[in-house]
Amino acid sequence: MDNVVFHVADVHKSFAGLHALSDIDLSVTEGETHAIIGPNGAGKSTLLNVCIGRLKPDSGSVVFDGNTLTGKKPHEINQLGVVRVFQTPEIFPDLTLLENVMVPCLAKRDGSFKLNWFKSFRGEKSIRDHAVETLVDVGLESQVGSHASNLSRGDKRRLELAMGLAQKPKLLLLDEPTAGMARHDTNATIDLLKRIKATGMTKVIIEHDMHVVFSLADRISVLAGGRIIAQGTPDEVKGNPKVVEAYLGEEQV
Ligand SMILES: Nc1ncnc2c1ncn2[C@@H]1O[C@H](COP(=O)(O)OP(=O)(O)O)[C@@H](O)[C@H]1O
Ligand SMILES: [Mg+2]
């Protein structure tokens, strides 16, 4: 395959005898939007955690842009341009939206976050401007000065997306970006992700919502029981009987 920038090779991960991931092989080309789908407990979040260094695989490797990520710490992987947006919003409830988005920007620039927050929040005009622009991009411009604790669940997810995007990722890993959103917010997020896609950013999206997956993905990998049971374009995956079977009792593919 041409221009593979992200490669997961032969990854295995067990938790006390439970094979959460077996024989995982995944290649993502530059600029591709690759979706990982699968029923609950399939191993999707575990795979993402292995990719970003939160979990160590029992064997196998993860390579991005020529760098082996396996064995690196999450912040080292982040410094290489790999950004993950978490399934459970990890935001700072007592800070404003603007400050929340400035935190990862300052952390990225300074390597670690050992700053006088309030001095930095006031003084860093270029970072401030960039944070405001990113909040406008995700549609939160009217709440820039509000405390994050006041946001609805859907808006918290949007804030988190802004915190990821503000870091100008080379590879964006999204864990269920529309979970907890009403249909209207989901559609707004799909539009936003389409705009991001047009910039050529490489993305891996874990998603349960088939509408989101089929609107965005160039290619799909289907996980079930810790194994990849199908891989291909949305059309190829849609009609695959193994996929339909894996989803039986869950939802229609
Ligand atoms: N830290 C952990 N310790 C033990 N078991 C875990 C841990 N994380 C996940 N699992 C198990 O691994 C399997 C895959 O989980 P997960 O990756 O969260 O699935 P998904 O994100 O696809 O719903 C599940 O059976 C889950 O219970
Ligand atoms: Mg999960």
mmCIF file of C-alpha atoms and ligand atoms in Angstrom:
data_model
loop_
_atom_site.group_PDB
_atom_site.id
_atom_site.type_symbol
_atom_site.label_atom_id
_atom_site.label_comp_id
_atom_site.label_asym_id
_atom_site.label_seq_id
_atom_site.Cartn_x
_atom_site.Cartn_y
_atom_site.Cartn_z
ATOM 1 C CA MET A 1 0.000 0.000 0.000
ATOM 2 C CA ASP A 2 1.264 3.475 -0.830
ATOM 3 C CA ASN A 3 2.169 6.060 1.761
ATOM 4 C CA VAL A 4 1.478 4.034 4.883
ATOM 5 C CA VAL A 5 2.131 6.442 7.775
ATOM 6 C CA PHE A 6 0.599 4.462 10.609
ATOM 7 C CA HIS A 7 1.171 0.761 11.033
ATOM 8 C CA VAL A 8 0.057 -1.604 13.782
ATOM 9 C CA ALA A 9 1.846 -4.930 13.354
ATOM 10 C CA ASP A 10 0.933 -8.212 15.002
ATOM 11 C CA VAL A 11 -0.263 -6.677 18.279
ATOM 12 C CA HIS A 12 -1.428 -8.915 21.111
ATOM 13 C CA LYS A 13 -2.743 -7.780 24.498
ATOM 14 C CA SER A 14 -4.227 -9.915 27.288
ATOM 15 C CA PHE A 15 -5.739 -8.950 30.612
ATOM 16 C CA ALA A 16 -5.355 -11.812 33.105
ATOM 17 C CA GLY A 17 -5.942 -14.462 30.457
ATOM 18 C CA LEU A 18 -8.563 -12.542 28.497
ATOM 19 C CA HIS A 19 -7.352 -11.958 24.924
ATOM 20 C CA ALA A 20 -8.428 -8.374 24.453
ATOM 21 C CA LEU A 21 -6.390 -8.060 21.224
ATOM 22 C CA SER A 22 -4.989 -10.850 19.011
ATOM 23 C CA ASP A 23 -3.023 -10.616 15.731
ATOM 24 C CA ILE A 24 -3.901 -6.998 15.091
ATOM 25 C CA ASP A 25 -2.536 -5.675 11.791
ATOM 26 C CA LEU A 26 -3.602 -2.304 10.542
ATOM 27 C CA SER A 27 -2.142 0.080 7.958
ATOM 28 C CA VAL A 28 -3.332 3.637 7.502
ATOM 29 C CA THR A 29 -2.178 5.761 4.564
ATOM 30 C CA GLU A 30 -1.443 9.471 4.687
ATOM 31 C CA GLY A 31 -4.612 11.566 4.725
ATOM 32 C CA GLU A 32 -6.845 8.528 5.181
ATOM 33 C CA THR A 33 -9.808 8.424 7.540
ATOM 34 C CA HIS A 34 -9.779 4.891 8.911
ATOM 35 C CA ALA A 35 -12.685 3.748 11.064
ATOM 36 C CA ILE A 36 -12.526 0.959 13.622
ATOM 37 C CA ILE A 37 -15.920 -0.466 14.401
ATOM 38 C CA GLY A 38 -17.096 -3.402 16.441
ATOM 39 C CA PRO A 39 -19.505 -4.400 19.191
ATOM 40 C CA ASN A 40 -19.010 -3.431 22.826
ATOM 41 C CA GLY A 41 -16.037 -5.175 24.381
ATOM 42 C CA ALA A 42 -14.450 -5.881 20.969
ATOM 43 C CA GLY A 43 -11.151 -4.263 22.019
ATOM 44 C CA LYS A 44 -11.448 -0.892 20.279
ATOM 45 C CA SER A 45 -10.448 1.288 23.235
ATOM 46 C CA THR A 46 -7.707 -1.166 24.195
ATOM 47 C CA LEU A 47 -6.257 -0.838 20.690
ATOM 48 C CA LEU A 48 -6.294 2.941 20.910
ATOM 49 C CA ASN A 49 -4.659 2.811 24.339
ATOM 50 C CA VAL A 50 -1.892 0.608 22.939
ATOM 51 C CA CYS A 51 -1.380 3.118 20.102
ATOM 52 C CA ILE A 52 -0.966 6.089 22.417
ATOM 53 C CA GLY A 53 1.251 4.369 24.998
ATOM 54 C CA ARG A 54 -1.276 4.081 27.812
ATOM 55 C CA LEU A 55 -1.104 0.300 27.536
ATOM 56 C CA LYS A 56 1.910 -1.803 26.634
ATOM 57 C CA PRO A 57 1.151 -4.608 24.168
ATOM 58 C CA ASP A 58 2.322 -8.126 25.095
ATOM 59 C CA SER A 59 3.883 -8.293 21.623
ATOM 60 C CA GLY A 60 3.826 -6.460 18.317
ATOM 61 C CA SER A 61 4.584 -2.891 17.369
ATOM 62 C CA VAL A 62 3.010 0.409 16.448
ATOM 63 C CA VAL A 63 4.870 2.731 14.064
ATOM 64 C CA PHE A 64 3.946 6.256 13.054
ATOM 65 C CA ASP A 65 5.837 8.359 10.526
ATOM 66 C CA GLY A 66 8.917 6.158 10.832
ATOM 67 C CA ASN A 67 8.930 6.262 14.647
ATOM 68 C CA THR A 68 8.231 3.182 16.739
ATOM 69 C CA LEU A 69 5.645 4.229 19.320
ATOM 70 C CA THR A 70 5.734 0.963 21.280
ATOM 71 C CA GLY A 71 7.685 1.532 24.501
ATOM 72 C CA LYS A 72 7.314 5.306 24.363
ATOM 73 C CA LYS A 73 5.435 7.281 27.001
ATOM 74 C CA PRO A 74 2.114 8.955 26.131
ATOM 75 C CA HIS A 75 3.627 12.467 26.210
ATOM 76 C CA GLU A 76 6.499 11.373 23.926
ATOM 77 C CA ILE A 77 3.983 9.957 21.448
ATOM 78 C CA ASN A 78 1.990 13.172 21.691
ATOM 79 C CA GLN A 79 5.129 15.177 20.875
ATOM 80 C CA LEU A 80 5.382 13.234 17.598
ATOM 81 C CA GLY A 81 2.042 14.723 16.533
ATOM 82 C CA VAL A 82 -0.231 11.871 17.624
ATOM 83 C CA VAL A 83 -3.300 13.257 19.372
ATOM 84 C CA ARG A 84 -6.080 11.238 20.919
ATOM 85 C CA VAL A 85 -9.510 12.507 21.811
ATOM 86 C CA PHE A 86 -10.788 10.385 24.659
ATOM 87 C CA GLN A 87 -14.094 8.616 25.035
ATOM 88 C CA THR A 88 -14.715 10.156 28.437
ATOM 89 C CA PRO A 89 -14.136 13.892 28.254
ATOM 90 C CA GLU A 90 -10.901 14.842 29.997
ATOM 91 C CA ILE A 91 -11.364 18.538 30.427
ATOM 92 C CA PHE A 92 -10.678 21.004 33.229
ATOM 93 C CA PRO A 93 -14.135 21.853 34.604
ATOM 94 C CA ASP A 94 -12.998 24.898 36.596
ATOM 95 C CA LEU A 95 -11.237 26.583 33.681
ATOM 96 C CA THR A 96 -12.900 28.528 30.892
ATOM 97 C CA LEU A 97 -13.227 27.014 27.431
ATOM 98 C CA LEU A 98 -10.472 29.308 26.205
ATOM 99 C CA GLU A 99 -8.144 28.210 29.013
ATOM 100 C CA ASN A 100 -8.986 24.549 28.414
ATOM 101 C CA VAL A 101 -7.884 24.821 24.777
ATOM 102 C CA MET A 102 -4.765 26.796 25.726
ATOM 103 C CA VAL A 103 -3.551 24.073 28.111
ATOM 104 C CA PRO A 104 -2.591 21.491 25.434
ATOM 105 C CA CYS A 105 -1.161 24.242 23.194
ATOM 106 C CA LEU A 106 1.120 25.452 25.991
ATOM 107 C CA ALA A 107 1.981 21.878 26.942
ATOM 108 C CA LYS A 108 2.893 21.072 23.343
ATOM 109 C CA ARG A 109 5.144 24.101 23.031
ATOM 110 C CA ASP A 110 6.861 23.670 26.377
ATOM 111 C CA GLY A 111 7.114 19.879 26.376
ATOM 112 C CA SER A 112 5.601 19.583 29.818
ATOM 113 C CA PHE A 113 3.137 21.691 31.680
ATOM 114 C CA LYS A 114 5.075 23.523 34.366
ATOM 115 C CA LEU A 115 3.705 26.985 33.931
ATOM 116 C CA ASN A 116 2.133 29.722 35.914
ATOM 117 C CA TRP A 117 -1.254 29.012 34.328
ATOM 118 C CA PHE A 118 -2.927 32.320 34.926
ATOM 119 C CA LYS A 119 0.056 34.404 33.818
ATOM 120 C CA SER A 120 0.344 32.248 30.696
ATOM 121 C CA PHE A 121 -3.364 32.379 29.968
ATOM 122 C CA ARG A 122 -3.269 36.178 29.981
ATOM 123 C CA GLY A 123 0.035 36.747 28.257
ATOM 124 C CA GLU A 124 0.227 34.366 25.312
ATOM 125 C CA LYS A 125 -1.545 36.261 22.575
ATOM 126 C CA SER A 126 -0.719 34.000 19.629
ATOM 127 C CA ILE A 127 -1.739 30.886 21.510
ATOM 128 C CA ARG A 128 -4.851 32.641 22.768
ATOM 129 C CA ASP A 129 -5.833 33.662 19.252
ATOM 130 C CA HIS A 130 -5.249 30.142 17.965
ATOM 131 C CA ALA A 131 -7.378 28.727 20.812
ATOM 132 C CA VAL A 132 -10.225 31.127 19.987
ATOM 133 C CA GLU A 133 -10.049 30.188 16.286
ATOM 134 C CA THR A 134 -10.253 26.510 17.171
ATOM 135 C CA LEU A 135 -13.279 27.104 19.414
ATOM 136 C CA VAL A 136 -14.943 28.951 16.526
ATOM 137 C CA ASP A 137 -14.175 25.963 14.264
ATOM 138 C CA VAL A 138 -15.989 23.554 16.565
ATOM 139 C CA GLY A 139 -18.928 25.930 17.051
ATOM 140 C CA LEU A 140 -18.319 26.940 20.666
ATOM 141 C CA GLU A 141 -17.552 30.605 19.995
ATOM 142 C CA SER A 142 -20.444 31.889 22.100
ATOM 143 C CA GLN A 143 -19.089 30.159 25.206
ATOM 144 C CA VAL A 144 -15.375 30.993 25.050
ATOM 145 C CA GLY A 145 -15.367 32.608 28.513
ATOM 146 C CA SER A 146 -17.702 30.145 30.253
ATOM 147 C CA HIS A 147 -16.492 27.534 32.665
ATOM 148 C CA ALA A 148 -16.289 24.106 31.100
ATOM 149 C CA SER A 149 -18.379 22.652 33.933
ATOM 150 C CA ASN A 150 -21.399 24.535 32.533
ATOM 151 C CA LEU A 151 -21.350 22.732 29.183
ATOM 152 C CA SER A 152 -23.790 20.057 28.065
ATOM 153 C CA ARG A 153 -22.310 16.589 27.540
ATOM 154 C CA GLY A 154 -22.274 17.061 23.765
ATOM 155 C CA ASP A 155 -20.511 20.413 24.086
ATOM 156 C CA LYS A 156 -17.932 18.881 26.442
ATOM 157 C CA ARG A 157 -17.112 16.414 23.678
ATOM 158 C CA ARG A 158 -16.809 19.311 21.255
ATOM 159 C CA LEU A 159 -14.497 21.142 23.650
ATOM 160 C CA GLU A 160 -12.365 18.066 23.902
ATOM 161 C CA LEU A 161 -12.185 17.870 20.131
ATOM 162 C CA ALA A 162 -11.050 21.509 20.094
ATOM 163 C CA MET A 163 -8.345 20.652 22.661
ATOM 164 C CA GLY A 164 -7.107 17.944 20.303
ATOM 165 C CA LEU A 165 -7.351 19.954 17.085
ATOM 166 C CA ALA A 166 -5.590 22.961 18.596
ATOM 167 C CA GLN A 167 -2.450 20.821 18.782
ATOM 168 C CA LYS A 168 -2.420 20.585 14.952
ATOM 169 C CA PRO A 169 -2.168 16.780 14.977
ATOM 170 C CA LYS A 170 -0.409 14.794 12.269
ATOM 171 C CA LEU A 171 -2.455 11.787 13.348
ATOM 172 C CA LEU A 172 -5.753 12.232 15.144
ATOM 173 C CA LEU A 173 -7.204 9.260 17.040
ATOM 174 C CA LEU A 174 -10.833 9.705 17.999
ATOM 175 C CA ASP A 175 -12.666 7.405 20.384
ATOM 176 C CA GLU A 176 -16.400 7.669 19.651
ATOM 177 C CA PRO A 177 -16.408 11.399 18.854
ATOM 178 C CA THR A 178 -20.194 11.602 18.724
ATOM 179 C CA ALA A 179 -21.053 9.510 21.804
ATOM 180 C CA GLY A 180 -23.454 11.397 24.043
ATOM 181 C CA MET A 181 -24.464 13.820 21.297
ATOM 182 C CA ALA A 182 -27.958 14.505 20.016
ATOM 183 C CA ARG A 183 -28.478 13.894 16.271
ATOM 184 C CA HIS A 184 -28.172 17.596 15.493
ATOM 185 C CA ASP A 185 -24.771 17.813 17.261
ATOM 186 C CA THR A 186 -23.682 14.561 15.638
ATOM 187 C CA ASN A 187 -24.356 16.049 12.209
ATOM 188 C CA ALA A 188 -22.408 19.196 13.121
ATOM 189 C CA THR A 189 -19.498 17.004 14.237
ATOM 190 C CA ILE A 190 -19.614 14.998 10.993
ATOM 191 C CA ASP A 191 -19.416 18.275 9.055
ATOM 192 C CA LEU A 192 -16.470 19.379 11.174
ATOM 193 C CA LEU A 193 -14.670 16.054 10.681
ATOM 194 C CA LYS A 194 -15.278 16.324 6.923
ATOM 195 C CA ARG A 195 -13.670 19.760 6.927
ATOM 196 C CA ILE A 196 -10.708 18.355 8.862
ATOM 197 C CA LYS A 197 -10.495 15.520 6.364
ATOM 198 C CA ALA A 198 -10.226 18.063 3.554
ATOM 199 C CA THR A 199 -7.058 19.427 5.205
ATOM 200 C CA GLY A 200 -5.396 16.038 4.633
ATOM 201 C CA MET A 201 -5.047 15.098 8.311
ATOM 202 C CA THR A 202 -4.732 11.355 8.914
ATOM 203 C CA LYS A 203 -7.417 10.075 11.262
ATOM 204 C CA VAL A 204 -8.371 6.867 13.021
ATOM 205 C CA ILE A 205 -11.926 6.955 14.328
ATOM 206 C CA ILE A 206 -13.522 4.476 16.653
ATOM 207 C CA GLU A 207 -17.224 4.791 16.223
ATOM 208 C CA HIS A 208 -20.358 2.961 17.122
ATOM 209 C CA ASP A 209 -22.667 5.168 15.081
ATOM 210 C CA MET A 210 -22.830 3.665 11.569
ATOM 211 C CA HIS A 211 -24.129 6.905 10.090
ATOM 212 C CA VAL A 212 -20.914 8.617 11.200
ATOM 213 C CA VAL A 213 -18.708 5.780 9.941
ATOM 214 C CA PHE A 214 -20.272 5.584 6.496
ATOM 215 C CA SER A 215 -20.242 9.377 6.126
ATOM 216 C CA LEU A 216 -16.552 9.709 6.865
ATOM 217 C CA ALA A 217 -14.443 6.595 6.494
ATOM 218 C CA ASP A 218 -12.245 5.780 3.513
ATOM 219 C CA ARG A 219 -11.582 2.330 4.951
ATOM 220 C CA ILE A 220 -12.971 0.358 7.860
ATOM 221 C CA SER A 221 -11.547 -2.351 10.117
ATOM 222 C CA VAL A 222 -14.078 -4.427 12.012
ATOM 223 C CA LEU A 223 -13.025 -5.761 15.410
ATOM 224 C CA ALA A 224 -14.841 -8.552 17.212
ATOM 225 C CA GLY A 225 -13.566 -10.557 20.154
ATOM 226 C CA GLY A 226 -10.191 -8.832 19.913
ATOM 227 C CA ARG A 227 -9.577 -9.806 16.278
ATOM 228 C CA ILE A 228 -9.971 -7.966 13.007
ATOM 229 C CA ILE A 229 -12.665 -9.920 11.187
ATOM 230 C CA ALA A 230 -13.026 -7.677 8.141
ATOM 231 C CA GLN A 231 -11.238 -4.797 6.488
ATOM 232 C CA GLY A 232 -12.074 -2.707 3.432
ATOM 233 C CA THR A 233 -14.034 0.187 2.014
ATOM 234 C CA PRO A 234 -17.438 0.971 3.579
ATOM 235 C CA ASP A 235 -19.190 -0.859 0.721
ATOM 236 C CA GLU A 236 -16.992 -3.934 1.076
ATOM 237 C CA VAL A 237 -17.535 -4.115 4.827
ATOM 238 C CA LYS A 238 -21.256 -3.383 4.748
ATOM 239 C CA GLY A 239 -22.225 -6.592 2.990
ATOM 240 C CA ASN A 240 -19.740 -8.864 4.758
ATOM 241 C CA PRO A 241 -21.687 -11.676 6.508
ATOM 242 C CA LYS A 242 -19.089 -11.910 9.317
ATOM 243 C CA VAL A 243 -19.697 -8.273 10.136
ATOM 244 C CA VAL A 244 -23.447 -8.655 10.149
ATOM 245 C CA GLU A 245 -23.066 -11.664 12.444
ATOM 246 C CA ALA A 246 -20.760 -9.812 14.862
ATOM 247 C CA TYR A 247 -23.354 -7.091 15.169
ATOM 248 C CA LEU A 248 -26.363 -9.363 15.618
ATOM 249 C CA GLY A 249 -28.274 -8.265 18.664
ATOM 250 C CA GLU A 250 -26.426 -4.962 18.671
ATOM 251 C CA GLU A 251 -27.575 -2.861 15.761
ATOM 252 C CA GLN A 252 -28.005 -2.997 12.009
ATOM 253 C CA VAL A 253 -24.929 -2.515 9.816
HETATM 254 N N1 LIG B 1 -7.773 -2.548 32.085
HETATM 255 C C1 LIG B 1 -8.449 -3.670 31.828
HETATM 256 N N2 LIG B 1 -8.370 -4.749 32.648
HETATM 257 C C2 LIG B 1 -9.034 -5.880 32.383
HETATM 258 N N3 LIG B 1 -9.830 -6.068 31.314
HETATM 259 C C3 LIG B 1 -9.967 -5.031 30.463
HETATM 260 C C4 LIG B 1 -9.288 -3.786 30.677
HETATM 261 N N4 LIG B 1 -9.616 -2.947 29.647
HETATM 262 C C5 LIG B 1 -10.449 -3.638 28.850
HETATM 263 N N5 LIG B 1 -10.658 -4.877 29.334
HETATM 264 C C6 LIG B 1 -11.462 -5.912 28.679
HETATM 265 O O1 LIG B 1 -10.985 -6.077 27.363
HETATM 266 C C7 LIG B 1 -12.066 -6.227 26.448
HETATM 267 C C8 LIG B 1 -12.051 -5.108 25.412
HETATM 268 O O2 LIG B 1 -12.418 -3.897 26.058
HETATM 269 P P1 LIG B 1 -12.439 -2.495 25.290
HETATM 270 O O3 LIG B 1 -11.156 -2.309 24.567
HETATM 271 O O4 LIG B 1 -12.801 -1.446 26.275
HETATM 272 O O5 LIG B 1 -13.629 -2.732 24.239
HETATM 273 P P2 LIG B 1 -14.439 -1.655 23.351
HETATM 274 O O6 LIG B 1 -13.775 -0.326 23.441
HETATM 275 O O7 LIG B 1 -14.426 -2.249 21.982
HETATM 276 O O8 LIG B 1 -15.828 -1.651 23.913
HETATM 277 C C9 LIG B 1 -13.334 -6.262 27.292
HETATM 278 O O9 LIG B 1 -13.642 -7.615 27.557
HETATM 279 C C10 LIG B 1 -12.929 -5.533 28.553
HETATM 280 O O10 LIG B 1 -13.698 -5.979 29.653
HETATM 281 MG MG MG B 2 -14.472 1.596 24.026
#
